[in-house]
Each structure stands twice: as C-alpha cells, then as structure tokens.
Coordinates of C-alpha atoms in Angstrom, one line a residue:
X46 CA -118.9 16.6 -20.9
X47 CA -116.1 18.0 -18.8
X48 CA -115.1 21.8 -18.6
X49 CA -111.5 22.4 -18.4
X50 CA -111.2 26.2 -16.4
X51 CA -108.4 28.3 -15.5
X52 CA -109.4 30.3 -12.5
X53 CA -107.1 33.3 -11.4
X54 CA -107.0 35.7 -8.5
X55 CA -107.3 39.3 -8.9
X56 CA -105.2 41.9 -6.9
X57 CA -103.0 39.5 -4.5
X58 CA -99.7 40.7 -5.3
X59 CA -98.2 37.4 -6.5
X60 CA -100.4 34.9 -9.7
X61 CA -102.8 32.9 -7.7
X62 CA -104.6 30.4 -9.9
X63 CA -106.2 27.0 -10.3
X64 CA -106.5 24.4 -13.1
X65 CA -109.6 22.5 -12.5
X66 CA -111.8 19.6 -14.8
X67 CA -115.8 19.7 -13.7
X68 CA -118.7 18.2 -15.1
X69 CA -120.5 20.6 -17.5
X70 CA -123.7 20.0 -15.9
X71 CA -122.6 20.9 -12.5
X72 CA -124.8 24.0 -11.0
X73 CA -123.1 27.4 -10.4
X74 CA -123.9 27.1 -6.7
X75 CA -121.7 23.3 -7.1
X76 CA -119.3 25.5 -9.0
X77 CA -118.8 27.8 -5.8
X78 CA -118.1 24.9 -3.5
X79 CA -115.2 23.6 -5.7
X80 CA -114.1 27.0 -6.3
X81 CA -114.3 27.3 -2.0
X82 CA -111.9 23.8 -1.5
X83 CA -109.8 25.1 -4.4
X84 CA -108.7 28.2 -2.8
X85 CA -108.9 27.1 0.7
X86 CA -112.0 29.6 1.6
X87 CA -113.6 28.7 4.4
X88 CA -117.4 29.7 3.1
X89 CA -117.9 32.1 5.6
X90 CA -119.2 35.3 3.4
X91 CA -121.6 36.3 0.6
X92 CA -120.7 35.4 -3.0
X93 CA -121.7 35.9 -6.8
X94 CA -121.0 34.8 -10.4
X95 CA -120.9 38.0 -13.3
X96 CA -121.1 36.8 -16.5
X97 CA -118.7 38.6 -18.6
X98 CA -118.6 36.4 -21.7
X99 CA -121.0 33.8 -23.0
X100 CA -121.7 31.8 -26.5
X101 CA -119.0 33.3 -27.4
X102 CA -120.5 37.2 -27.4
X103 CA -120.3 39.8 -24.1
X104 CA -124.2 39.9 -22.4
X105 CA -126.3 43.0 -23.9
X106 CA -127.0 43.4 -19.8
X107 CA -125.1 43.0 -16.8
X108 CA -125.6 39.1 -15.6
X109 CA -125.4 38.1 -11.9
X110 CA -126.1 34.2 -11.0
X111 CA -126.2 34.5 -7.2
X112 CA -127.9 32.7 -4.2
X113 CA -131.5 33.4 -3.8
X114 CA -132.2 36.0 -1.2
X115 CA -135.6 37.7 -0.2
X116 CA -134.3 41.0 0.4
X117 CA -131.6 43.0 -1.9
X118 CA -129.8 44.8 -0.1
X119 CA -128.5 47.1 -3.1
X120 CA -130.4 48.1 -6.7
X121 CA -129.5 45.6 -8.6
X122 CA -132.7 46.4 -11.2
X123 CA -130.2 47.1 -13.9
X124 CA -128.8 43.7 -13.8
X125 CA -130.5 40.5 -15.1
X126 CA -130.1 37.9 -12.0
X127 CA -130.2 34.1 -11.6
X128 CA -130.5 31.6 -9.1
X129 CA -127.3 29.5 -8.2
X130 CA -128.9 26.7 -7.7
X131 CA -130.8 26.4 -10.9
X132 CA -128.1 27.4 -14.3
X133 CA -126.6 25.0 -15.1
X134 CA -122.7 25.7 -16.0
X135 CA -123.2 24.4 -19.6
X136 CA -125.9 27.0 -20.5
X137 CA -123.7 29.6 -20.4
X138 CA -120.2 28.3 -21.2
X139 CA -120.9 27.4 -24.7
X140 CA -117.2 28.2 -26.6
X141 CA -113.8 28.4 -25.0
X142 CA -112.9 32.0 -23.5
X143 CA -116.3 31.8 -22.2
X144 CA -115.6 34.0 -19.2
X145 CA -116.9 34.6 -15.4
X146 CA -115.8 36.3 -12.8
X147 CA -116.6 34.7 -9.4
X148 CA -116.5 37.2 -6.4
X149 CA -116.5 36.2 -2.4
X150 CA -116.7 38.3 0.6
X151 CA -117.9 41.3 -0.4
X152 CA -115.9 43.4 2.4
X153 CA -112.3 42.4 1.3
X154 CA -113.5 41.6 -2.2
X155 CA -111.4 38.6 -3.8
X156 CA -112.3 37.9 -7.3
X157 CA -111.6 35.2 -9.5
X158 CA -111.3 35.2 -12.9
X159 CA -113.0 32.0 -14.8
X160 CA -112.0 30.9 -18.5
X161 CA -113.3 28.1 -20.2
X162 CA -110.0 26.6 -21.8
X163 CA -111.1 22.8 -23.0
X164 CA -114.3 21.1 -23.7
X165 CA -113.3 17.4 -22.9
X166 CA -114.9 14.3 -22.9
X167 CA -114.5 12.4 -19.1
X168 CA -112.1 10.2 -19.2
X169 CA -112.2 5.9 -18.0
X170 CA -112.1 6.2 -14.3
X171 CA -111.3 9.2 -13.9
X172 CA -112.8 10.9 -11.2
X173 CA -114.6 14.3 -11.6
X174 CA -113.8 17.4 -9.8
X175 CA -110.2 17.2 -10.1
X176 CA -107.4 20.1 -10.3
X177 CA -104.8 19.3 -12.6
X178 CA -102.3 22.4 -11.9
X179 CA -102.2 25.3 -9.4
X180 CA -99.6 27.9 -8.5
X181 CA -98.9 29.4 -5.1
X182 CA -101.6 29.8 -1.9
X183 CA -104.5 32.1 -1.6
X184 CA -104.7 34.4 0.7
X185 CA -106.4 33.4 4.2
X186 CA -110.1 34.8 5.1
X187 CA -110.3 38.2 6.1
X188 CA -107.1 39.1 4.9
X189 CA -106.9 41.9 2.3
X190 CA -105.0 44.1 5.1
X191 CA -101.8 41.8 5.2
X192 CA -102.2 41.5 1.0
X193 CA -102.2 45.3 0.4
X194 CA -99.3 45.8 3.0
X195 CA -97.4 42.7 1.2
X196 CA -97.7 41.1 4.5
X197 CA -99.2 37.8 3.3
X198 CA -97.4 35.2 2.4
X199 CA -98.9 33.1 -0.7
X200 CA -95.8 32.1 -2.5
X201 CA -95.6 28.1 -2.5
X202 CA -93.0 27.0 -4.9
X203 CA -94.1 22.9 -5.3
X204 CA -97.0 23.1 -7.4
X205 CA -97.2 18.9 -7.6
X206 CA -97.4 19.0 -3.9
X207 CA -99.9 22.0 -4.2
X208 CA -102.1 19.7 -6.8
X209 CA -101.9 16.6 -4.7
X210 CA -103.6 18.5 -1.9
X211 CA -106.4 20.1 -3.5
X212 CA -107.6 16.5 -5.0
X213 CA -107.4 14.9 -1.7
X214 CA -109.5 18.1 -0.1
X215 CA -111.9 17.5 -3.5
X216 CA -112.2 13.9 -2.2
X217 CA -112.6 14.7 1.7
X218 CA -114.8 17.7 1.8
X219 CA -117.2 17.0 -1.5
X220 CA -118.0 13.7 -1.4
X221 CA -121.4 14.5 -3.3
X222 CA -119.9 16.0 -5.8
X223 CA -116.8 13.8 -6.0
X224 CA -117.9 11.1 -8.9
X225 CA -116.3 8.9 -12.0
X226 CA -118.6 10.6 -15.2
X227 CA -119.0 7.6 -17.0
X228 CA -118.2 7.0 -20.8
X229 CA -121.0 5.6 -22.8
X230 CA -121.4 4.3 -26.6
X231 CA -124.3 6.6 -26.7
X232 CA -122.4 9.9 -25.1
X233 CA -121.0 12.2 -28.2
X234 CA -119.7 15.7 -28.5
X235 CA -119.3 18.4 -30.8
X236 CA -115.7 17.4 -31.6
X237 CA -117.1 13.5 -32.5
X238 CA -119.5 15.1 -34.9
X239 CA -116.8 17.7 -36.7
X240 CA -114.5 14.3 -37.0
X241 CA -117.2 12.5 -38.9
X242 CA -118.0 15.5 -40.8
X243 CA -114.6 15.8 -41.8
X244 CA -114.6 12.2 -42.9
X245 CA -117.9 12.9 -44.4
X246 CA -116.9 15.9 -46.5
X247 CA -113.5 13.8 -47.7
X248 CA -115.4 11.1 -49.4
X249 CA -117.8 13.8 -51.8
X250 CA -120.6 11.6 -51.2
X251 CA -122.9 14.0 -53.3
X252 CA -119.9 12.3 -56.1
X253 CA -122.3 8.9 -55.8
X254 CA -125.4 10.1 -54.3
X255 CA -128.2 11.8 -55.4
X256 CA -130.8 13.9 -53.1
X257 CA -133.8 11.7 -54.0
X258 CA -131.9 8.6 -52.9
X259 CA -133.2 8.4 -49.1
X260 CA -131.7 6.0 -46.6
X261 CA -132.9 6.0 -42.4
X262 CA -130.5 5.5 -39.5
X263 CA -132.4 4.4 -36.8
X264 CA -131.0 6.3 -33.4
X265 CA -129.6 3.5 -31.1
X266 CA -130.5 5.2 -27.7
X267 CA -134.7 6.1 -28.9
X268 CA -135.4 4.1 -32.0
X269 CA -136.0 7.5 -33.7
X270 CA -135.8 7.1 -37.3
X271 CA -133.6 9.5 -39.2
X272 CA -134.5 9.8 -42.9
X273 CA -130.9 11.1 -44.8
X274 CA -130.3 13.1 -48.1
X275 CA -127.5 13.8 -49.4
X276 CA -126.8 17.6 -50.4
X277 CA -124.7 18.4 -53.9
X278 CA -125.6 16.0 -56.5
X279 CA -126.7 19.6 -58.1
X280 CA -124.0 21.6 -57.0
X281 CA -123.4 23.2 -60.0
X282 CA -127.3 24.6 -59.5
X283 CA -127.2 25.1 -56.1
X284 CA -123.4 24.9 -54.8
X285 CA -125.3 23.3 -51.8
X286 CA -123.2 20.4 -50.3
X287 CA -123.7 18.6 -46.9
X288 CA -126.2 16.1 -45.7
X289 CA -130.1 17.2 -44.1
X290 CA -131.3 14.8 -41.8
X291 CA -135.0 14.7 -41.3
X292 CA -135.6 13.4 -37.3
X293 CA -138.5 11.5 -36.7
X294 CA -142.2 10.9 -37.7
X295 CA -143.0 14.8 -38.0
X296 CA -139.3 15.6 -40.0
X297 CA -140.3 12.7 -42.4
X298 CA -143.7 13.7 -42.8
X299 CA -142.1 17.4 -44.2
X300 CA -139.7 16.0 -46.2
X301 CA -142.2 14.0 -48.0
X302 CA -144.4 16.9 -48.7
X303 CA -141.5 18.8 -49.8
X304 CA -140.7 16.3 -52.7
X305 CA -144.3 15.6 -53.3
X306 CA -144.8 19.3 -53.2
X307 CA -148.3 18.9 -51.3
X308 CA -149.2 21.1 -48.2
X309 CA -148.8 25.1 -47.7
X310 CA -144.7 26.2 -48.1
X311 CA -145.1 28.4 -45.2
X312 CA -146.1 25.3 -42.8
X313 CA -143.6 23.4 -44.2
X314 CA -141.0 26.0 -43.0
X315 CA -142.6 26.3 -39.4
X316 CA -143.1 22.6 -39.0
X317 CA -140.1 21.3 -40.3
X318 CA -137.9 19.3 -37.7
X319 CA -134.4 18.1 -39.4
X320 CA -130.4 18.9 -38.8
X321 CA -128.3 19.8 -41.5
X322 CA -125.2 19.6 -41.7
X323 CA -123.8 22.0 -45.1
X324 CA -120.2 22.9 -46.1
X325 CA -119.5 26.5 -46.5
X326 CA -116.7 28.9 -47.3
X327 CA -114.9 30.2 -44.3
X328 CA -116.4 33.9 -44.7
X329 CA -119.8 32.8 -44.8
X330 CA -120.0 30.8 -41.1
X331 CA -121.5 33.0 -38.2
X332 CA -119.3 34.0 -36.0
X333 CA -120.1 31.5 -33.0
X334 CA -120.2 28.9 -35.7
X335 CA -116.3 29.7 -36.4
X336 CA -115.8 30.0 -32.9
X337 CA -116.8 26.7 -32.0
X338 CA -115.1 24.9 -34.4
X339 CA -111.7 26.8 -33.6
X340 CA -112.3 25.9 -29.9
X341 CA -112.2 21.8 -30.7
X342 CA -109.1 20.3 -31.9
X343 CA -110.1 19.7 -35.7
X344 CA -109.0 21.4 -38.7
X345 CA -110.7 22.7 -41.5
X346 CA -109.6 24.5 -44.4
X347 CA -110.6 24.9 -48.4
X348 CA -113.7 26.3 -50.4
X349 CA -116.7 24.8 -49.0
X350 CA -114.9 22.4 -46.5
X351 CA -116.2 24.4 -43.3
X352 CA -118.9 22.7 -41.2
X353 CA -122.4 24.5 -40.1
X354 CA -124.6 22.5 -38.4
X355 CA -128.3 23.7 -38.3
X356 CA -131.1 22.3 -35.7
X357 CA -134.8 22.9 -36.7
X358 CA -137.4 22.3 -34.4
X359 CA -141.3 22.9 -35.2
X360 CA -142.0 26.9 -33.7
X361 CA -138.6 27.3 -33.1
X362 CA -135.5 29.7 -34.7
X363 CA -133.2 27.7 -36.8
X364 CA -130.6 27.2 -34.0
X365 CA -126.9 26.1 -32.8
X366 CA -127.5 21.8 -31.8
X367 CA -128.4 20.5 -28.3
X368 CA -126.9 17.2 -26.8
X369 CA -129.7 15.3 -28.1
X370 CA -129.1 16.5 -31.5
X371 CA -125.4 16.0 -31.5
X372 CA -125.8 12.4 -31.1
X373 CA -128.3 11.9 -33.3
X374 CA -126.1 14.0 -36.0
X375 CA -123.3 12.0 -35.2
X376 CA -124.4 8.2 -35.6
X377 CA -126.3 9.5 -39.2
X378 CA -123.4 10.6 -39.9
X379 CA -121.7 7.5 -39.2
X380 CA -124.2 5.2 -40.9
X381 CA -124.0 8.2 -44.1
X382 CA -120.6 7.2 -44.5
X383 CA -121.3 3.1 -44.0
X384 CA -124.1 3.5 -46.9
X385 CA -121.6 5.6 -49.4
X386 CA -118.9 2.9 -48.8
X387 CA -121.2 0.4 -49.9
X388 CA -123.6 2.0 -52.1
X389 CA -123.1 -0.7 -55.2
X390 CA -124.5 -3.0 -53.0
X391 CA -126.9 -1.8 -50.7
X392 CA -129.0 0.6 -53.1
X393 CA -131.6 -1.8 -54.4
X394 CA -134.6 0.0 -54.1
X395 CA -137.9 -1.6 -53.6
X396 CA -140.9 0.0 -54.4
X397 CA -142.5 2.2 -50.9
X398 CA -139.5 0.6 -49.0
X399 CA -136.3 2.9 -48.2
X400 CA -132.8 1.5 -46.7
X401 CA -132.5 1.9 -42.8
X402 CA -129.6 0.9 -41.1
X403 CA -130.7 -0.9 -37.4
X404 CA -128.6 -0.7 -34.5
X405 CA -127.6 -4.0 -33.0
X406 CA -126.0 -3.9 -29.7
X407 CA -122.5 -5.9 -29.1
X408 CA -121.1 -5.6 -25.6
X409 CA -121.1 -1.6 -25.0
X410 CA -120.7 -1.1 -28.9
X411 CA -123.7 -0.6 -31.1
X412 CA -123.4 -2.5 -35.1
X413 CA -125.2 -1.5 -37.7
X414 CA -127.2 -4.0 -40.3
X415 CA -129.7 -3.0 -43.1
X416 CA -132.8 -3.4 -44.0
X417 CA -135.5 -2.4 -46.3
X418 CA -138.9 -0.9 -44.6
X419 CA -141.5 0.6 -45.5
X420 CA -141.6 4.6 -46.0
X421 CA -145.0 5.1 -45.3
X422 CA -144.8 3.6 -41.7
X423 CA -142.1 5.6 -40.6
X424 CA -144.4 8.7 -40.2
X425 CA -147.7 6.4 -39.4
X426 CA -148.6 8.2 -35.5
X427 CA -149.8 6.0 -33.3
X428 CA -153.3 6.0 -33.5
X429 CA -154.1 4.4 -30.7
X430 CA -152.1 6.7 -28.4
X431 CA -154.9 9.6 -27.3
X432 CA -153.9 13.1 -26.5
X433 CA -154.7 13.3 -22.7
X434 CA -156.7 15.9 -20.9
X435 CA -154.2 18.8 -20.2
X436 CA -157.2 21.2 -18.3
X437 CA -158.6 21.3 -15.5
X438 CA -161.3 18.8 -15.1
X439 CA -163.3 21.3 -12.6
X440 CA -162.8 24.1 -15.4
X441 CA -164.4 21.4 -18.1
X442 CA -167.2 20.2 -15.6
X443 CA -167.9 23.9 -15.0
X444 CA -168.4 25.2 -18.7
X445 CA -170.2 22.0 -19.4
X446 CA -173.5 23.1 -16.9
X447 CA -173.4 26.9 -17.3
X448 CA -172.4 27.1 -21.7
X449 CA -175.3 25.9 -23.5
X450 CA -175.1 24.8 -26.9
X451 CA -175.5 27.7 -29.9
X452 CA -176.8 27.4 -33.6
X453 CA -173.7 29.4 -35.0
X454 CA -170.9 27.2 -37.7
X455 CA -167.1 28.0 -36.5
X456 CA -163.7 27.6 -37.2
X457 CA -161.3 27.0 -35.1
X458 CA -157.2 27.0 -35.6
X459 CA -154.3 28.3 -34.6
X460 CA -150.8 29.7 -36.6
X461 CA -147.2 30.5 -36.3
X462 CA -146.5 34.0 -36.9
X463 CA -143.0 34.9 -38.6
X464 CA -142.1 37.1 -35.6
X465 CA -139.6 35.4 -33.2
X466 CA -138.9 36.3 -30.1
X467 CA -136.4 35.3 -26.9
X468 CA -137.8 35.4 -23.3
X469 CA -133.6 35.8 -22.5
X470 CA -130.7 36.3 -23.9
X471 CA -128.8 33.3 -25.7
X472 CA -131.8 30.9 -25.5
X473 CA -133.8 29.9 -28.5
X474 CA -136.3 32.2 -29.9
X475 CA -139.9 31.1 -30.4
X476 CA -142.2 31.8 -33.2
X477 CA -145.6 33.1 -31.5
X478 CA -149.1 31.6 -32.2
X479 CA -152.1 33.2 -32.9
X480 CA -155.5 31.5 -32.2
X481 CA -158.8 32.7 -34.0
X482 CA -161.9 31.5 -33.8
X483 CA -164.1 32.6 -37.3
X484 CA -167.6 32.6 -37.9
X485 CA -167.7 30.7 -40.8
X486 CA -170.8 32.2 -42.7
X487 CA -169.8 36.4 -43.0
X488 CA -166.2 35.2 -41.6
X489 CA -166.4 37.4 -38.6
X490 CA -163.1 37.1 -36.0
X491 CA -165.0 35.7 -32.7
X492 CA -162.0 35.1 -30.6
X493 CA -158.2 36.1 -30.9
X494 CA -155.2 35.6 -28.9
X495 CA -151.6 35.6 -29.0
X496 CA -149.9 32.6 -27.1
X497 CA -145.7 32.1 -26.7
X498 CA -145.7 28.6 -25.6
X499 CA -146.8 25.6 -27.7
X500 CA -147.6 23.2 -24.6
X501 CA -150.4 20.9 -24.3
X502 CA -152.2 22.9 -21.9
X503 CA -151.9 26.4 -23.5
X504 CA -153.4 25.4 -26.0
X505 CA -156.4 23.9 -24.7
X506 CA -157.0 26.3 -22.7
X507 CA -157.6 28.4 -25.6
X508 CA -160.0 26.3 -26.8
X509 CA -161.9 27.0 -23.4
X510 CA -161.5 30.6 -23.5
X511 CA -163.0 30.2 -27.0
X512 CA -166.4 28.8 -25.4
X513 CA -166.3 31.5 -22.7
X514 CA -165.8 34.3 -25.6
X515 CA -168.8 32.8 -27.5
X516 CA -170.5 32.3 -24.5
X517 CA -172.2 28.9 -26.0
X518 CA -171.0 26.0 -27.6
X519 CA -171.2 26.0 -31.5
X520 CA -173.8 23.1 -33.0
X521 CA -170.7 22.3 -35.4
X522 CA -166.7 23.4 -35.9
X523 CA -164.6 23.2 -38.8
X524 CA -160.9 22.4 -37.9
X525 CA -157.6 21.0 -39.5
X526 CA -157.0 17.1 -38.4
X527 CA -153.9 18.1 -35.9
X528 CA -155.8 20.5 -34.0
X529 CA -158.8 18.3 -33.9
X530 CA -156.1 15.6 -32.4
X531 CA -154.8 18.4 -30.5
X532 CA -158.3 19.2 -29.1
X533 CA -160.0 15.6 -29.0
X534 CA -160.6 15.6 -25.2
X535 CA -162.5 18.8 -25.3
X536 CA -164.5 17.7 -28.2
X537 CA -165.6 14.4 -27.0
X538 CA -166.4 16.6 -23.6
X539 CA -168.4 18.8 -24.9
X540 CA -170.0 16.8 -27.6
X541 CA -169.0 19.0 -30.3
X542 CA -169.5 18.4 -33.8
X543 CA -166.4 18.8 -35.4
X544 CA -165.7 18.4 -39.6
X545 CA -161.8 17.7 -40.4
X546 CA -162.4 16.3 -44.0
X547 CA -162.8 19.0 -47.2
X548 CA -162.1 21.9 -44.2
X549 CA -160.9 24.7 -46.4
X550 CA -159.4 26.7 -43.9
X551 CA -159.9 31.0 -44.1
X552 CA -157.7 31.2 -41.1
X553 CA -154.2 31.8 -42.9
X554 CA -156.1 34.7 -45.1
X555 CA -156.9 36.3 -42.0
X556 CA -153.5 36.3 -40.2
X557 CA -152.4 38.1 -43.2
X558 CA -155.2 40.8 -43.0
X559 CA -154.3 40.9 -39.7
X560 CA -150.5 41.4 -39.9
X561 CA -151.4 43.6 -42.9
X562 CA -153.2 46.1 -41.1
X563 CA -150.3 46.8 -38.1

C-alpha cells in the first residue's frame, strides 16, 4: 500500500510543508532519508520519531522510534523506544490522522509534523517515493538564528517548479529506495474489501441462504480453503447478519464441531481460526472500527449496514485483519457474491461433498469455476508431514544417559488460560498457556508452568523440563492426540509409552482449581 503524508514545519515564520506518497512498508529510518531530500537537510545531526497518534488512539506512554545508540545521553526510562531500522511505517500508521512528529538537530530543533492523509493503492508505473505538492523552502542547516531574527529567506512562490525538484532529488540521491510498487491480482486493501462488503450487504444474501448451506473459496495465492456461511437466515432470532469465513484445515475442523456440537465449547472458542464479516448499527462499531471506515472513500449508512470485520486466530484476541486476512476476506467475498447470484443452479448438494469455487488463472486475472469435493478432506492433515525436532539435540542426548526410566503413570497437556495479555501497546494480545504434568493415580500436580508464546520450541521444551522435574522418565503418559503430534519427536526419543485413545483428560478440572484458588 502507499501512505499519502502531509509533513509540516514547526516554528519557521512562513508554512513550510511537503506532500509526499511512500510505500507503507518502508522503515522509519527510510522514512528519515526521504524526509532529509524532501527538506533539503543535509543529514548532518541526530534525529527522532515521537509517536503522537496511532491506531487511531494517543500512546498510554511517550513513544520514541530513534537510531540505535549504546549510550543515552539523557533519561529517556519514561519513554518506550524503538529501533529505526526495525518498525516498520505501517505498524503504527494504522487510520488516517495517524500522527508523528519527526525532529532533526537537536541544537536548533526543527520539527516536523507527520499526518497520514490517504491510504492508496500504488498506482501502474508509478514510481514510489514521490512528492506530489510542496510550499516554500526550508530553512538551511544550522540556521535557527536567521529564522528567529526573520533573516531567512524560505518563501518560494512556484510550487510546480518546487515539486519537480524534489522528485528529481528522490530519483538522484535514493536510488535504493526509488522503485515502481507493482500492482498484483493478488494485492487487496481495506477499501477492496468494504466495496465488496457493500455489494455484499445490498444483495441480503441471508434473503436466499441459509447458515447450514456451506460453500469453499479456495485462496488463489495459497490454495487455503475457505469454508463460507452465511449469517441472518435467523435474523429475527439473532438479528446477526454478515458472512463468517472459517480459514483453513484447523477453521473447518471448529466449524464442524460447532454444528456437530462435539468437543469442549471452551476449546472451540480458543482454537477457532475464521474472519467474520457482520453488519452492525452505527453505535455499536468500536471506535477504530468507525475510524477506519471513515478514513477510506466508501459510504455506509442504515440499521445494520455498517461493516466490522473480526480476525480470529487460535491463542489470540479477536482482532482488527492483517494483509493476509484482507485478501483472503476479499476474494470470499467475491466468490460469496458469485454463489448467491447463481444459487438456483449451483446448490445441488451431494452427500459429504460441499461447493468450492477453484481459482483458475487468465493472464494476470484469476476465474473462478466450481466444483463439488469432499468435506471431510478439507481438514484431513497431512499425515505424512512429521513435526520436526525443535530442541536441542545435545539437550535430548543429555537427558537420554543421565534420566532413567520411572514406574509412575502421567499426564501430560497443556491450556489456554482466559487471561490475555500484550507484550506492547497496539499489538495483539495473547492468551497464556499453562502446562501441567499430573500423576494420574491420586492426581497430584508434578510440574506447572506458565508459557506466553505458542512456538514449536516452547513448547517442547516444556516437555523437557517435565523430565527434569520428575527427574525420570514415566513407564507410560496419557495425552490428547495434538499434543502427542506436538511432542512426537520427544516421544519416539525417549521411548515413551504414550496412550492418546479413551484419554479422559483431568487437566481442564485442574486449571479451574487452580484459577479458583487465586
């Protein structure tokens, strides 16, 4: 995407600004050297970015994104800081009037006001970073003297001659930088998927189509299949309208245990992986959900006619979508609106089979044909895939030779915990998990932790620090079939006897005595 900033100087007499068009996944440390050809600065001092306004909310705490130094010169211990060369631009300009304030040379102290105005996509052959209006000169280096006396002379009247410059300086002095962001079939935005959700919400599909009437989109760029419902054939029950879009093996796997009403509702709710798109009344949108709708160019108005879009992600917050999602969102969308124009002649269901729409590419377009497949193999894991060994082998090779084996019957598993948390501000909280390890005859806790990340190698790291807790390995284990998957290299290490099948799991009774008792 492109970011569309204004970008004005502070305190020089006379309005100094720029209108400049940069990629959105340009670094803030890029974003200083346009900023540096833009005004004609000669990158000869010290400079920071303040973040004064992001997602659409002021920071709880002062937020500096700055080069990396290894001495500070001045307590900065009250302000949260960041590294230049690592934040990206579009992890904190989010909505338009998404603010910064970028400051250079810290002795005369010029500062430069940074609004997001437009969120654009790039356009054909355009090249990318470009300035598309200025007004007047900015003041030469080391020159705050002549601006407080009125001495300096920044008034420049021809502002096309002004722009020409800039872009040929863009072109000269950042030829890194300098590119042609190209357009692709597969590239979407937020504004592409509140169009089809307009379009979307004009038909009343829910009118035609039922919530137990499934059809898949297939995604065109990862072949992830996207089983679709249709939300409001029951709006009179549930005044629920929209569309929820179950992504991929895992987001199909919930959605069948939700209409087969099998499996535990609380691991339904933690596992779940889907987008949904529902309709609301104006009053009832968050605010950053209004926000970003009034900072794209489409129109909404009427009871229930307003747009929320919803990611959920296994051990994650429900959440604003990502890039990924957006495009995935926006060809279901698409394909929704294909199967409701044609639903007389495409809904023929066959027993076990559901409708998917498969992507066919045509030139740089992507058509969309039907088919009938099987339900059941869309959330079929590859069972030849094995998990890999995500520990150290060393660390394996040593418990193997100094653990030896124990005549003691445990179970092993781990849980979300309803407690989310944020390692920093604006980025998506996780739900924790706790690991317990239970003697399965008088149920006693033998090991207990709390983890914040869900990775590979946490996790089976546990399982070592299990064995180092017991300080043996246990003649047999009773665990669930994902975390024996999860855990399969460590099993087949250690030669562990492990029982997935009638495993009655005590675990989530504990968590609750647990949680009970704090």
């Amino acid at each position: 995407m492109i970011f569309e900033f204004e970008v004005k100087m502070v305190d020089v007499g006379v309005p100094v600004w720029r209108k400049i068009q940069v990629d959105s996944e340009h670094t803030f440390n890029e974003l200083h050297e346009i900023l540096q050809v833009a005004f004609e600065w000669e990158n000869s001092h010290l400079y920071k970015f303040f973040v004064k306004r992001t997602h659409g909310e002021q920071p709880d705490t002062p937020v500096s994104i700055e080069p990396k130094v290894e001495v500070q010169f001045f307590d900065e211990s009250f302000i949260d800081t960041y590294d230049d060369r690592e934040e990206i631009l579009s992890d904190w300009f989010q909505l338009t009037k998404d603010r910064a304030v970028y400051m250079y040379d810290f002795g005369d102290d010029w500062h430069h006001e940074i609004t997001l105005l437009r969120i654009l996509k790039p356009e054909k052959d355009v090249q990318y970073p470009r300035c598309i209006d200025a007004l007047n000169l900015a003041p030469e280096e080391d020159s705050r003297f002549e601006v407080i006396s009125g001495t300096a002379k920044l008034e420049f009247a021809n502002k096309k001659t002004l722009v020409k410059e800039i872009n040929e300086e863009f072109k000269n002095d950042l030829p890194n930088l300098f590119t042609t962001v190209k357009q692709n079939a597969l590239t979407k935005t937020f504004e592409d998927i509140l169009v089809k959700a307009k379009e979307f919400h004009k038909l009343k599909p829910w009118e035609k189509l039922s919530e137990d009437e499934f059809f898949v989109v297939e995604d065109p760029k990862t072949g992830v299949p996207i089983l679709c419902s249709v939300m409001g054939s029951m709006g009179d029950v549930y005044d629920t309208y929209g569309i929820k879009m179950y992504v991929g093996a895992t987001g199909i796997q919930t959605a069948l245990d939700t209409m087969n009403e099998t499996g535990d509702e609380s691991d339904l709710y933690f596992n779940e992986r889907s987008i949904v798109l529902s309709f609301e009344n104006r009053d009832d949108l968050e605010k950053q959900e209004y926000q970003l709708i009034k900072s794209n160019d489409i129109s909404f108005r009427g009871k229930k006619a307003w747009p929320a879009f919803t990611s959920y992600k296994p051990g994650y917050w429900p959440w604003s979508l990502d890039e990924e999602e957006i495009r995935l969102a926006y060809f279901a969308l698409d394909q929704a609106i294909e199967v409701y124009k044609n639903v007389e002649n495409v809904f023929n269901p066959q027993e076990g089979k559901v409708l998917a729409r498969i992507p066919q590419k045509t030139d740089e377009q992507y058509l969309f044909e039907s088919e009938w497949v099987q339900l059941a193999d869309l959330v079929k894991e590859d069972e030849g895939e094995e998990i890999p060994l995500a520990v150290s082998e060393l660390e394996v090779k040593r418990l193997t030779k100094q653990l030896k084996r124990i005549p003691i019957t445990v179970e092993f598993g781990f849980d979300f915990i309803d407690y989310p948390f944020e390692d920093q501000p604006n980025l998506r909280p996780i739900f924790p998990l706790i690991v317990l390890a239970v003697e399965s005859k008088n149920k006693q806790v033998e090991y207990q932790n709390l983890v914040r990340d869900h990775e590979l190698d946490t996790l089976q790291n546990q399982f070592l620090n299990m064995l180092e807790e017991l300080e043996g390995i246990p003649e047999k284990m009773f665990m669930d079939a994902k975390t024996a998957r999860i855990m399969s290299p460590l099993i087949k290490k250690f030669n562990i006897n492990v029982q997935t099948e009638g495993y009655q799991p005590t675990i989530k009774k504990i968590i609750e005595e647990i949680l009970g008792d704090n």
